[in-house]
Coordinates of C-alpha atoms in Angstrom, one line a residue:
M1 CA -14.8 -23.3 5.1
K2 CA -11.9 -22.2 3.0
V3 CA -10.6 -18.2 3.1
S4 CA -10.0 -16.7 -0.1
G5 CA -6.7 -14.2 0.3
R6 CA -3.3 -14.6 0.1
G7 CA -1.8 -17.5 2.1
N8 CA 0.8 -17.2 5.7
D9 CA 3.5 -19.3 4.0
G10 CA 5.9 -16.7 4.9
F11 CA 7.5 -13.3 5.9
T12 CA 7.1 -10.2 4.2
I13 CA 10.4 -8.1 2.9
I14 CA 9.2 -5.6 6.2
E15 CA 9.5 -8.6 8.9
I16 CA 13.1 -8.9 7.7
M17 CA 13.9 -5.7 7.6
I18 CA 12.6 -4.8 10.9
A19 CA 14.5 -8.4 12.1
M20 CA 17.6 -7.8 10.5
A21 CA 17.6 -3.6 11.9
V22 CA 17.6 -5.2 15.5
L23 CA 19.6 -7.8 15.3
G24 CA 22.3 -4.9 13.9
I25 CA 21.3 -3.2 16.6
M26 CA 21.8 -5.5 19.6
T27 CA 25.1 -6.2 17.8
F28 CA 26.3 -2.6 17.9
I29 CA 25.6 -2.7 21.7
A30 CA 27.4 -6.4 22.2
I31 CA 30.8 -5.3 20.6
P32 CA 32.4 -2.9 23.1
T33 CA 31.4 -5.4 25.6
F34 CA 33.0 -8.2 24.0
Q35 CA 36.2 -6.1 23.2
G36 CA 36.0 -5.3 27.2
L37 CA 36.1 -8.8 27.7
V38 CA 39.3 -9.8 25.9
Y39 CA 40.9 -6.8 26.9
K40 CA 40.2 -8.2 30.6
Y41 CA 41.4 -11.6 29.7
R42 CA 44.5 -10.4 27.9
A43 CA 45.4 -8.4 31.5
R44 CA 44.5 -11.2 33.7
T45 CA 45.9 -14.0 31.7
A46 CA 49.7 -12.1 31.7
A47 CA 49.2 -12.1 35.5
R48 CA 48.2 -15.8 36.0
E49 CA 51.3 -16.4 33.4
F50 CA 53.8 -14.3 35.5
V51 CA 52.1 -16.5 38.5
G52 CA 52.8 -19.9 37.1
V53 CA 55.9 -19.4 36.0
F54 CA 56.7 -18.5 39.1
M55 CA 55.3 -20.9 40.9
R56 CA 57.4 -23.8 38.6
G57 CA 60.5 -21.6 38.9
R58 CA 60.3 -21.8 42.8
A59 CA 59.9 -25.4 42.5
M60 CA 62.7 -26.2 40.0
A61 CA 65.1 -24.2 42.2
V62 CA 63.8 -26.4 45.5
Q63 CA 64.6 -29.8 43.2
A64 CA 68.0 -28.3 41.1
P65 CA 70.7 -30.1 41.2
A66 CA 73.8 -29.0 43.6
A67 CA 75.9 -28.4 40.4
L68 CA 73.8 -25.0 39.6
G69 CA 74.8 -23.0 42.6
S70 CA 72.7 -21.5 45.5
N71 CA 70.3 -19.5 43.3
P72 CA 70.0 -21.7 40.2
Y73 CA 67.5 -19.9 38.8
T74 CA 65.8 -16.2 38.4
M75 CA 62.8 -14.7 37.7
Q76 CA 63.7 -11.7 34.7
I77 CA 60.9 -8.8 34.6
D78 CA 61.8 -6.4 31.9
C79 CA 59.7 -3.5 31.9
G80 CA 61.1 -2.0 28.5
T81 CA 59.8 -5.2 26.5
D82 CA 57.2 -5.5 28.6
S83 CA 58.2 -9.6 29.3
F84 CA 59.2 -11.9 31.7
R85 CA 60.8 -15.3 32.2
L86 CA 62.8 -17.6 33.6
V87 CA 66.1 -18.2 33.4
Q88 CA 69.0 -20.5 34.5
S89 CA 71.0 -17.9 36.9
T90 CA 74.3 -19.5 35.8
D91 CA 73.6 -19.6 32.0
N92 CA 70.9 -16.9 31.6
V93 CA 69.5 -19.7 29.5
V94 CA 65.6 -20.2 29.7
P95 CA 64.9 -23.8 30.8
S96 CA 62.8 -26.5 29.7
M97 CA 59.9 -26.2 32.1
T98 CA 59.4 -29.9 33.7
G99 CA 55.2 -31.3 32.9
G100 CA 55.7 -29.0 29.7
G101 CA 54.9 -25.1 29.3
R102 CA 56.8 -22.1 29.0
A103 CA 59.1 -20.2 30.8
A104 CA 59.4 -16.6 28.7
F105 CA 56.6 -14.3 27.7
T106 CA 56.3 -11.2 25.9
A107 CA 53.5 -9.3 25.7
A108 CA 53.8 -7.9 22.3
S109 CA 53.0 -11.6 21.4
D110 CA 51.1 -13.0 23.6
F111 CA 49.8 -10.5 25.3
P112 CA 48.8 -7.4 22.9
G113 CA 48.2 -4.6 24.6
V114 CA 49.4 -5.1 28.1
N115 CA 52.6 -3.7 29.7
V116 CA 54.5 -4.6 32.3
F117 CA 53.8 -1.5 34.2
A118 CA 56.2 -1.4 37.4
V119 CA 58.5 -4.0 39.5
E120 CA 58.7 -2.4 43.0
A121 CA 60.5 -3.7 46.0
N122 CA 58.5 -3.1 48.5
L123 CA 54.1 -3.7 48.9
N124 CA 53.3 -0.3 47.7
P125 CA 49.7 -1.0 45.8
S126 CA 50.7 2.3 43.3
P127 CA 53.8 2.2 41.1
S128 CA 55.7 5.3 41.5
A129 CA 57.3 5.5 37.8
E130 CA 57.6 3.4 35.3
I131 CA 61.3 1.1 35.2
T132 CA 62.3 0.1 31.4
T133 CA 65.2 -2.2 32.9
V134 CA 65.5 -5.6 33.9
E135 CA 64.6 -6.7 37.0
S136 CA 66.0 -10.0 38.5
R137 CA 64.8 -12.2 41.4
S138 CA 66.7 -15.3 41.6
F139 CA 65.2 -18.5 44.0
D140 CA 67.5 -20.1 46.1
R141 CA 67.4 -23.4 47.2
T142 CA 64.7 -23.4 49.8
G143 CA 62.3 -21.9 47.6
S144 CA 62.6 -17.7 48.7
C145 CA 63.4 -15.1 46.7
E146 CA 66.6 -13.2 46.8
Q147 CA 67.0 -9.9 49.5
V148 CA 66.4 -7.0 47.8
S149 CA 66.6 -4.2 49.2
G150 CA 65.9 -5.3 52.5
T151 CA 62.8 -7.1 52.1
R152 CA 62.2 -10.3 49.4
N153 CA 58.6 -9.1 48.6
Y154 CA 57.7 -7.4 45.5
T155 CA 55.1 -6.1 43.5
V156 CA 54.6 -6.6 39.3
F157 CA 51.9 -4.5 37.4
F158 CA 50.3 -5.3 34.6
D159 CA 47.9 -2.7 32.5
G160 CA 45.8 -3.4 29.9
P161 CA 43.8 -0.8 27.5
G162 CA 40.4 -0.1 29.3
N163 CA 41.9 0.4 32.3
N164 CA 42.1 -3.1 33.2
R165 CA 44.7 -3.1 35.7
Y166 CA 46.2 -6.2 37.9
R167 CA 48.9 -6.7 40.3
V168 CA 50.9 -9.5 41.2
Q169 CA 51.8 -9.0 45.0
V170 CA 55.2 -12.2 45.9
Y171 CA 55.8 -12.7 49.5
G172 CA 59.5 -13.7 48.3
T173 CA 60.2 -15.6 52.0
I174 CA 57.7 -18.0 51.8
G175 CA 57.2 -18.2 48.1
A176 CA 53.4 -17.4 47.8
V177 CA 52.1 -14.7 45.5
K178 CA 48.7 -13.3 45.0
V179 CA 46.8 -11.5 41.9
I180 CA 45.0 -8.2 42.9
T181 CA 42.5 -6.9 40.1
G182 CA 43.1 -2.9 40.2
W183 CA 46.2 -1.3 41.9

């Protein structure tokens, strides 16, 4: 038996408007969460890239030819420009990395919104004051960092938008690094 009247072949304009309103509300809720994840990712990536450059520099120092001297490579952390890079100690030139990869990063272009907040010569978990100078730590042929102010250990702090903070603790004597969330 055939029923006369309107067919059920499509959606009404009211149904489409309700679906669009629900989709708009869900998008409005999701955008701030997504932005927070982007900021967290940038700060964490900056910390991990620092670790990668540190570890490659350490390995290159162990394998460096004698012509480069006793401390062939230096890790430079510039808190004023929020950048870090690996350089050859003798020429202050960024070396080409074995196996590819980069040896220099700047927060403004590589990690927008991330600051290299401080470098401390001890493992104090909270930075005392922002340093705006260039801090340098050389690697010797054993892969250890040079001794600065009585210790080979130091901490580099990374601060991103939305209170996304990471610190990298460098244990210079053994060449180990550790990324820690927060301060």
